mmCIF file of C-alpha atoms in Angstrom:
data_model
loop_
_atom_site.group_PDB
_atom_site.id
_atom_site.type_symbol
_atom_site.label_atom_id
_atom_site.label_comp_id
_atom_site.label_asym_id
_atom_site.label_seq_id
_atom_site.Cartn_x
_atom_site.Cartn_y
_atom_site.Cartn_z
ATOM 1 C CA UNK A 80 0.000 0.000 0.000
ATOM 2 C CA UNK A 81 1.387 3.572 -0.590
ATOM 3 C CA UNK A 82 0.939 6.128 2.197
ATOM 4 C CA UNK A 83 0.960 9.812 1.895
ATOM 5 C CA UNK A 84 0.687 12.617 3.933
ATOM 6 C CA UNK A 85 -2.198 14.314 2.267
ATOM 7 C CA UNK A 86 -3.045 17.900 1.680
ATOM 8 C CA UNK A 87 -6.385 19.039 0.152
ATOM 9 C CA UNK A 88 -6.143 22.399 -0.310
ATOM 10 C CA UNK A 89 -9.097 24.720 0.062
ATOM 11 C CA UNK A 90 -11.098 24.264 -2.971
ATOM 12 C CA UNK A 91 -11.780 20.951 -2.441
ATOM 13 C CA UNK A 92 -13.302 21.423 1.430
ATOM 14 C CA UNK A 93 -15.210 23.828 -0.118
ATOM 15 C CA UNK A 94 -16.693 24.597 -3.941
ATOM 16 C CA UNK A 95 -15.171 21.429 -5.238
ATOM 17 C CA UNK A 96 -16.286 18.978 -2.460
ATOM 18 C CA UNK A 97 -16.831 16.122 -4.850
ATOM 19 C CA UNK A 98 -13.232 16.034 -6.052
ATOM 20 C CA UNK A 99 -12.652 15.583 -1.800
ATOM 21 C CA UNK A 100 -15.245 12.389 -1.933
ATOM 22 C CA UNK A 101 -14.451 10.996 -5.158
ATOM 23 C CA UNK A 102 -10.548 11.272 -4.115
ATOM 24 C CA UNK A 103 -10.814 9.514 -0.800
ATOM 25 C CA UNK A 104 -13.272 6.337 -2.195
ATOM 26 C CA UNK A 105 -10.860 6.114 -5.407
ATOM 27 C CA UNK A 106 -7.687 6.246 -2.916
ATOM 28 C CA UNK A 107 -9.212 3.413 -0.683
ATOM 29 C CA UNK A 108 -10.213 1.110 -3.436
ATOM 30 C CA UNK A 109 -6.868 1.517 -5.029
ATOM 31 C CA UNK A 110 -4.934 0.988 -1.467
ATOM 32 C CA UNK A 111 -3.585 4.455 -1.478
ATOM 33 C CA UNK A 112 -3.615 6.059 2.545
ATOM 34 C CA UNK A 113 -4.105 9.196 2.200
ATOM 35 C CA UNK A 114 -3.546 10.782 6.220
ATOM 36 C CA UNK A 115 -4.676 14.610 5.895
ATOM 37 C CA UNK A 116 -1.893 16.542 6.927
ATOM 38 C CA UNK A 117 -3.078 17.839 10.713
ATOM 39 C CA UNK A 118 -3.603 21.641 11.061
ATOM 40 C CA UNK A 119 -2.568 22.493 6.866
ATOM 41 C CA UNK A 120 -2.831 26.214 5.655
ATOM 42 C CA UNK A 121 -3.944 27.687 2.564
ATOM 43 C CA UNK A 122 -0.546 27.329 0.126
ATOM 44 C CA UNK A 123 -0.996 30.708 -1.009
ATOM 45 C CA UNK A 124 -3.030 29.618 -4.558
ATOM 46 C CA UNK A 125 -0.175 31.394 -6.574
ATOM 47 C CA UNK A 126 -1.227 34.978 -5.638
ATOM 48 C CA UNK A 127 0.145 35.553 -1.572
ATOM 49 C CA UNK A 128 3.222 35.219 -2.943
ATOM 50 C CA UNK A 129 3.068 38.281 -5.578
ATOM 51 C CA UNK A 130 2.182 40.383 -1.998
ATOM 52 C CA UNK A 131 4.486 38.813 0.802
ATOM 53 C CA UNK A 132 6.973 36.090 -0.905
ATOM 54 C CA UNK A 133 8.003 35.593 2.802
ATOM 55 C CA UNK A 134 4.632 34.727 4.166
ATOM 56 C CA UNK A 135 4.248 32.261 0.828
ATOM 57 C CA UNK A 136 7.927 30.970 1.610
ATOM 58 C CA UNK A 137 6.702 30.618 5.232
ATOM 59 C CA UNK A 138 2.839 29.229 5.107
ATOM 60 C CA UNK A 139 4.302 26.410 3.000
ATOM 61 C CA UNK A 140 7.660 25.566 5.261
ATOM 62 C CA UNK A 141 5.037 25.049 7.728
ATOM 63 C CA UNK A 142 2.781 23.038 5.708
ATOM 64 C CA UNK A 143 5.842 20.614 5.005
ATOM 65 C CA UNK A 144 6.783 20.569 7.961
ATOM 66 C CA UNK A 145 3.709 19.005 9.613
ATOM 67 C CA UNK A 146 4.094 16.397 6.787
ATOM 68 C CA UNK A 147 8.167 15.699 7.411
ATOM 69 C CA UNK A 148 6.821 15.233 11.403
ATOM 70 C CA UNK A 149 4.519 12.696 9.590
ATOM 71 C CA UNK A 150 7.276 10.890 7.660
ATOM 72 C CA UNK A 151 5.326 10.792 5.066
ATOM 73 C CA UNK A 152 5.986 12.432 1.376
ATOM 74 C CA UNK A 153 2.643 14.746 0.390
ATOM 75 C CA UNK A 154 0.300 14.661 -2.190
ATOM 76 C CA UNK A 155 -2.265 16.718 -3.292
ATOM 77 C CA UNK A 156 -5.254 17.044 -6.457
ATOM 78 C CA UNK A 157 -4.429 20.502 -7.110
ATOM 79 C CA UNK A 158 -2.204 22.075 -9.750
ATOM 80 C CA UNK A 159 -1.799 25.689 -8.134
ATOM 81 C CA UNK A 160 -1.149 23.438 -4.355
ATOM 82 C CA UNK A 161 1.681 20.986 -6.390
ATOM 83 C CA UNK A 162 3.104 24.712 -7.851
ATOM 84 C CA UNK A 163 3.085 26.440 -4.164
ATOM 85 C CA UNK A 164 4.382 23.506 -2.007
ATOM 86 C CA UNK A 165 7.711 22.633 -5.099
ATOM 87 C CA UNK A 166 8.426 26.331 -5.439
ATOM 88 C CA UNK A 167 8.909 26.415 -1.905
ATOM 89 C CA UNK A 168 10.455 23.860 -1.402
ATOM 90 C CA UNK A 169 12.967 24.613 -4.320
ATOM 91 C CA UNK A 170 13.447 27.652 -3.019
ATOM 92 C CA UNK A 171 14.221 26.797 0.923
ATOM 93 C CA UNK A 172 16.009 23.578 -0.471
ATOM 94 C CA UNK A 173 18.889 26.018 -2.615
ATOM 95 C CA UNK A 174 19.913 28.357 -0.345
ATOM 96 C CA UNK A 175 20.481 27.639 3.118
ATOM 97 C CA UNK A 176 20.290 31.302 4.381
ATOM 98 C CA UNK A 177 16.646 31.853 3.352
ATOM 99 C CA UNK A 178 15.757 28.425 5.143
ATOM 100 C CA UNK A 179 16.972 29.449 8.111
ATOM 101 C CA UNK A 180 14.982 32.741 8.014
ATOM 102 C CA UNK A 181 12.221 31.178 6.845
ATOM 103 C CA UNK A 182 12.893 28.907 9.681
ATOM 104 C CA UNK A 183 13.083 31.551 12.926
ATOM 105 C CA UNK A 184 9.924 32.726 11.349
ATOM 106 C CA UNK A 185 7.859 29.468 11.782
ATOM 107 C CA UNK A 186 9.714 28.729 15.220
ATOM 108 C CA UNK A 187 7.632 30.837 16.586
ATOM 109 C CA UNK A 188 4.733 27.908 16.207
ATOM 110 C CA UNK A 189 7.012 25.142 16.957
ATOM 111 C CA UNK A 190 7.975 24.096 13.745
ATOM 112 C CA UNK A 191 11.278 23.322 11.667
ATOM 113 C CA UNK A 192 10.985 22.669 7.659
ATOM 114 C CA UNK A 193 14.187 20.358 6.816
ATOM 115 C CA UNK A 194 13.376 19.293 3.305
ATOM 116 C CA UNK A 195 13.000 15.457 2.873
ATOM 117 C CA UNK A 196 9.713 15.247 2.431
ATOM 118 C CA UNK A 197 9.114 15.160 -1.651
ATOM 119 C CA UNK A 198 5.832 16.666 -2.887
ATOM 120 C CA UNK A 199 3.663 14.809 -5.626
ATOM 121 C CA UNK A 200 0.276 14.917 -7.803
ATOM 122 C CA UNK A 201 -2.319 12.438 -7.509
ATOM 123 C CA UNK A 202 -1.976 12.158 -11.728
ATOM 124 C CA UNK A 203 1.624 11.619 -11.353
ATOM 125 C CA UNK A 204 1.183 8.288 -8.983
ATOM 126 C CA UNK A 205 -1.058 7.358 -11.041
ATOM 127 C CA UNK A 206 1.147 7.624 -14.420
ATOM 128 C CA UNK A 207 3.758 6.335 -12.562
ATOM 129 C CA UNK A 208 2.708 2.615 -12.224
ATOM 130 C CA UNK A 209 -0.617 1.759 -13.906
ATOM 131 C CA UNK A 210 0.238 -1.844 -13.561
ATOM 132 C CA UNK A 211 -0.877 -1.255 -9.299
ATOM 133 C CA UNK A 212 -4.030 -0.205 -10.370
ATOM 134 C CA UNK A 213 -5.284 -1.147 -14.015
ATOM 135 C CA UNK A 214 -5.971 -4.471 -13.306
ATOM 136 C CA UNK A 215 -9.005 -3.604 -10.387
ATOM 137 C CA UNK A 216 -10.852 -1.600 -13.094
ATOM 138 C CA UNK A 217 -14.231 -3.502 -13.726
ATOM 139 C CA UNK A 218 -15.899 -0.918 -15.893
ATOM 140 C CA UNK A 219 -13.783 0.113 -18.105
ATOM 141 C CA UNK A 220 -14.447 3.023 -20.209
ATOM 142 C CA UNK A 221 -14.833 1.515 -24.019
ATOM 143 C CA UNK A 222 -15.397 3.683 -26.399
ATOM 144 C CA UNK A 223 -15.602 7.060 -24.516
ATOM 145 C CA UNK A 224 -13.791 9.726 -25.539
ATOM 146 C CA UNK A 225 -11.744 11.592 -23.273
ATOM 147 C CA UNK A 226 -9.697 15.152 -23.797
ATOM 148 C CA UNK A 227 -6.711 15.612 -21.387
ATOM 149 C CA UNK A 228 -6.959 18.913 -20.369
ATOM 150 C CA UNK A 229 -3.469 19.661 -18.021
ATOM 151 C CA UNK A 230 -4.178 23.100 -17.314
ATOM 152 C CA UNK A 231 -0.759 24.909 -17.094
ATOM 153 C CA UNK A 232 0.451 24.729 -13.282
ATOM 154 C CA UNK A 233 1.892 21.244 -13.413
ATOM 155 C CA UNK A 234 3.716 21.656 -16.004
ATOM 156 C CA UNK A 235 5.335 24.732 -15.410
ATOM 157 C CA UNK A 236 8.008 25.729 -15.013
ATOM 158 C CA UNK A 237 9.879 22.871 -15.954
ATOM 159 C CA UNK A 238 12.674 23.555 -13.643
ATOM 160 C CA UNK A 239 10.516 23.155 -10.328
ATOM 161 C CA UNK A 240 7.680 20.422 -11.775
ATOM 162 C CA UNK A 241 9.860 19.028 -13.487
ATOM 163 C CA UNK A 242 7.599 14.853 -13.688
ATOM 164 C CA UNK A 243 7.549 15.067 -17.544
ATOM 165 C CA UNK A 244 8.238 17.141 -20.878
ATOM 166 C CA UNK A 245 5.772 19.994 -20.053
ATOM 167 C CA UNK A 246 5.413 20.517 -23.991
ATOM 168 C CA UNK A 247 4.882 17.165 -24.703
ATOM 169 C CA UNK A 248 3.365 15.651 -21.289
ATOM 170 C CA UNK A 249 1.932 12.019 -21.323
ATOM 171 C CA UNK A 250 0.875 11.404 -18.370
ATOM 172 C CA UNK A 251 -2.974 12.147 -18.654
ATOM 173 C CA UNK A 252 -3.120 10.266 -21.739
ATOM 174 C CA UNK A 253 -1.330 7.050 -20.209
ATOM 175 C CA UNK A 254 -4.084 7.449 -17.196
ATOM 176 C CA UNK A 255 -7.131 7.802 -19.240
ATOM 177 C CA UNK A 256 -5.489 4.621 -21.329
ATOM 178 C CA UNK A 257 -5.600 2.629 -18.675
ATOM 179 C CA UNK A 258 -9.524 3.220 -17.118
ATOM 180 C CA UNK A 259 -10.237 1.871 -20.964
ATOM 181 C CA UNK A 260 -11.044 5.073 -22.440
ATOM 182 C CA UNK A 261 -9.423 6.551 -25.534
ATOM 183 C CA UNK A 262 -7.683 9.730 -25.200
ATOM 184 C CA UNK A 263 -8.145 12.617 -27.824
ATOM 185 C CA UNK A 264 -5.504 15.231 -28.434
ATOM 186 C CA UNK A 265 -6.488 18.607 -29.189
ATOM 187 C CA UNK A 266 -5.189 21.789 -29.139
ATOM 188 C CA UNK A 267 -5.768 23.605 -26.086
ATOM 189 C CA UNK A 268 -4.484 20.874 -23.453
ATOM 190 C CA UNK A 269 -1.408 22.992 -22.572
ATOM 191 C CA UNK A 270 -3.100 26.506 -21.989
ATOM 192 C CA UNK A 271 -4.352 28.111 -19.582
ATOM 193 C CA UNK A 272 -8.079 28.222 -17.945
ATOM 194 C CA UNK A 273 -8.138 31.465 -16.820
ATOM 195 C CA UNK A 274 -9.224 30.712 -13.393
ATOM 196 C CA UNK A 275 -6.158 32.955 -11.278
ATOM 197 C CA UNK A 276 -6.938 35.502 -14.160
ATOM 198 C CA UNK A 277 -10.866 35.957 -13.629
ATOM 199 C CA UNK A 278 -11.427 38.834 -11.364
ATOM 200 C CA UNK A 279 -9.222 41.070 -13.614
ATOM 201 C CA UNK A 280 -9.648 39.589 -16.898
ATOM 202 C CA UNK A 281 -13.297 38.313 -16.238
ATOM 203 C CA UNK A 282 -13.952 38.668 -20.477
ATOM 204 C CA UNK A 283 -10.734 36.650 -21.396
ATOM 205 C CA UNK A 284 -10.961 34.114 -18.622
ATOM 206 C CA UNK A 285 -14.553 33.402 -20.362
ATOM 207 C CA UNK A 286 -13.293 33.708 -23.756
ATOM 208 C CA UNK A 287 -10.644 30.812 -22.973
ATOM 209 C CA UNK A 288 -13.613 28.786 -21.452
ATOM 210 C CA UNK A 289 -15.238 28.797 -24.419
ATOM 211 C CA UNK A 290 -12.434 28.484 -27.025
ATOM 212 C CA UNK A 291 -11.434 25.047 -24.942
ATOM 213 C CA UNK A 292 -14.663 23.644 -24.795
ATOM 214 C CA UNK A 293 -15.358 24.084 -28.221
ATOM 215 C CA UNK A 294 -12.258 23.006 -29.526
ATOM 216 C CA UNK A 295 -12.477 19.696 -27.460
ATOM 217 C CA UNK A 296 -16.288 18.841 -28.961
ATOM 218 C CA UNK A 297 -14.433 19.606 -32.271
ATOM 219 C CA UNK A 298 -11.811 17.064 -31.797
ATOM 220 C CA UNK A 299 -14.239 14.746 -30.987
ATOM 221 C CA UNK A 300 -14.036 14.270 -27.511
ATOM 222 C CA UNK A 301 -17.132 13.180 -25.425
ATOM 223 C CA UNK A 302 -16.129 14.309 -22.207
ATOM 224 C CA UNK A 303 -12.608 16.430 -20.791
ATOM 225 C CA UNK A 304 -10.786 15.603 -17.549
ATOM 226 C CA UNK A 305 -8.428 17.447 -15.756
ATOM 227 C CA UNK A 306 -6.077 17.298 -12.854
ATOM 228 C CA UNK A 307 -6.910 20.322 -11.121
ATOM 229 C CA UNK A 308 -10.027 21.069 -9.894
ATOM 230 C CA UNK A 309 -9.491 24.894 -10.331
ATOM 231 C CA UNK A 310 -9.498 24.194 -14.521
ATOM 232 C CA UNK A 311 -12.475 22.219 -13.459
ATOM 233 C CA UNK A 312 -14.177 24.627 -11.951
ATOM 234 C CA UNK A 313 -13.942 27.225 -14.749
ATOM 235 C CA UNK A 314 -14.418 25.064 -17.448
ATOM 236 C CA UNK A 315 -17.418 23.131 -15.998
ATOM 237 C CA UNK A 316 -19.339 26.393 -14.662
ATOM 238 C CA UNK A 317 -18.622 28.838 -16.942
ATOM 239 C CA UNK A 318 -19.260 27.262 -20.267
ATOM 240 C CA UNK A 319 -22.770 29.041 -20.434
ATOM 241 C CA UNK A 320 -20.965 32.232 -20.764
ATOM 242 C CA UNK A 321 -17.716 30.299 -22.811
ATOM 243 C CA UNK A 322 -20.483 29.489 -25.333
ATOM 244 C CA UNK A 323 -21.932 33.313 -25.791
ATOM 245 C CA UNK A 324 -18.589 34.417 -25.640
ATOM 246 C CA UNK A 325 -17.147 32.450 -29.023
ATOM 247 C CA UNK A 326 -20.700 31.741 -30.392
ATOM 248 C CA UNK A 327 -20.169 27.797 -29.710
ATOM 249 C CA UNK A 328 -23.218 25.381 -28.939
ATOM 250 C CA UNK A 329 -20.115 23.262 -27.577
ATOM 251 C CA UNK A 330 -21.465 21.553 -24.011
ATOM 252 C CA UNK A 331 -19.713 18.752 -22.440
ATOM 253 C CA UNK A 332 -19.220 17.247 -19.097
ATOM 254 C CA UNK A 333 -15.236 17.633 -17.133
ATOM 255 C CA UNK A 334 -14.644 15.373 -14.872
ATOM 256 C CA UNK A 335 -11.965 15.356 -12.034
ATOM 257 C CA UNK A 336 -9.253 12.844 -12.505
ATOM 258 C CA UNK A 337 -10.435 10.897 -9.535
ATOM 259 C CA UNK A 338 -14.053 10.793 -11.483
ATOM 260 C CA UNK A 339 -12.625 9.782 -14.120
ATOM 261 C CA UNK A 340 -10.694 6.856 -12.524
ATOM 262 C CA UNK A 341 -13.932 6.055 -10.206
ATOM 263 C CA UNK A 342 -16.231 5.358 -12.860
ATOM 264 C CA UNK A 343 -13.616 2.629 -14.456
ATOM 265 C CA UNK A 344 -13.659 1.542 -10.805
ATOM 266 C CA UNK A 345 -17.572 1.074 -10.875
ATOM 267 C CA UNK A 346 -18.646 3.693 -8.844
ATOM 268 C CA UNK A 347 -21.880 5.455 -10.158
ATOM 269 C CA UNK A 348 -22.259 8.985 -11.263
ATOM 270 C CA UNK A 349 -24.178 10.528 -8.019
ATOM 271 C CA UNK A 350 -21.379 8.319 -5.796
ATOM 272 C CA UNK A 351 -18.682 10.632 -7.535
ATOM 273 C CA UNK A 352 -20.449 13.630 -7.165
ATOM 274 C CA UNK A 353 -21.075 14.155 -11.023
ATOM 275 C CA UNK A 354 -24.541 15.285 -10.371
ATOM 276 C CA UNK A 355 -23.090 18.332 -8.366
ATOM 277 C CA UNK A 356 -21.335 19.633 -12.001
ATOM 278 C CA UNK A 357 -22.860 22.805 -13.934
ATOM 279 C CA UNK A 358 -22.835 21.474 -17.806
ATOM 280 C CA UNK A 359 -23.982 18.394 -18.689
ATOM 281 C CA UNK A 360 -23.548 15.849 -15.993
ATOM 282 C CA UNK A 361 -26.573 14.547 -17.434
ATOM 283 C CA UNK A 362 -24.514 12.924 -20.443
ATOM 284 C CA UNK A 363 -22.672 10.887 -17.523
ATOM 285 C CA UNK A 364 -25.055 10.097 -15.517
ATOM 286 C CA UNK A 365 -27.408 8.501 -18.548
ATOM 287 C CA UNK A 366 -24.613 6.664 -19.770
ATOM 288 C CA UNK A 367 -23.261 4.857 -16.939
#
């Protein structure tokens, strides 16, 4: 069994609660432990640090080390979390002087960051060793269609991601392989959702929304999936507004990963919290 120390983040307690519950029944029937790191913070979601880069440095030394206390390496389902946590620890792990500032600052709390714990993706333990896991999927997913949509934060920057070619990734393809489905390849996979962008660049943020969606019917794909429930998020509830915006009738369903992998698992649609999606759950939950 592979054990992790295991850190959320805060969408998925909150807007994105059925990533949390399909996550933890996909990780149990797969014999993955996933202990939730005790007392975790906010890692910043890529925009504390453009404010206070010490209090970024400093939330996440102190989110790693509750996990190195654990002995455990972490994981987490987010993009922006993966980003945080490995620029942090890239940066703390390269230069000894900022660690041990970083360090008197999260003394204060009773804590020490020393850097062995590693920090990994739910997709990338996944992609790793399908062999672990392929052979308990009991429905797989013949015939359905499936565009791997990355997003861009874990992929870059290559230097601190750094699991795979992040302009010619594989993983998500090798993943949705293996639940039985077939993976289609289309154009916008690499780009950006627009979520971190929204509240300042509402118009393009909606604009990309659209363009993806549309672009993935267009290739022929019957449903996306994504690593990162923040690209879920703004490609699931904003394609209403992603349609007006490029003058699509483009509507499909986008699953989490850990949706993805629970239906090839046999879990149903309303266990996996499909129902709880904006744009048309229904073509998931009729066909399962």
């Amino acid at each position: 069994m592979k054990k992790f120390a295991f850190f959320p983040g805060c969408v998925l307690e909150g807007s994105a609660k059925e990533a949390l519950d399909a996550t933890i029944k996909v990780a149990a029937a797969l014999e993955i432990e996933l202990v939730e790191i005790p007392g975790w913070t906010c890692c910043g979601a890529s925009h504390v640090q453009d404010m206070d880069p010490m209090a970024a440095l400093a939330i996440n030394a102190r989110n790693m080390a509750l996990a190195e206390k654990m002995g455990l390496p972490i994981l987490t389902v987010c993009n922006t979390c993966t980003l945080m946590l490995r620029q942090a620890k890239s940066a703390l792990d390269g230069d000894d002087r900022l660690k041990e500032k970083v360090n008197r600052v999260i003394a204060s709390g009773g804590y020490e960051y020393v850097g062995f714990s590693d920090i990994t993706h739910l997709l990338w333990v996944l992609a790793e060793d399908t062999a672990f896991w392929q052979r308990r999927i009991s429905r797989p997913l013949t015939g359905t269609k499936v565009a791997a949509y990355y997003g861009c934060h874990i992929l870059r920057p290559q230097k601190i991601m750094n699991f795979e070619d992040s302009a010619n990734p594989r993983s998500l393809e090798t993943v949705i392989r293996a639940v039985g489905a077939e993976p289609v390849d289309f154009p916008d996979k690499l780009q950006c959702c627009g979520f971190h962008a929204f509240w300042t660049a509402e118009k393009d943020a909606v604009f990309l929304t659209g363009k993806h969606v549309d672009n993935a019917v267009k290739a022929g794909a019957d449903m996306m999936a994504t690593p990162c429930p923040l690209c879920q998020m703004q490609l699931d509830m904003y394609q209403p507004e992603g349609r007006q915006a490029v003058h699509s009738t483009a509507e499909i369903p986008v699953l989490h990963l850990a949706q993805l992998i629970g239906l090839g698992l046999g879990f149903s649609p309303a266990e996996l919290g499909i129902n709880r999606h904006v744009s048309a759950a229904s073509k998931v939950m009729l066909n399962q």
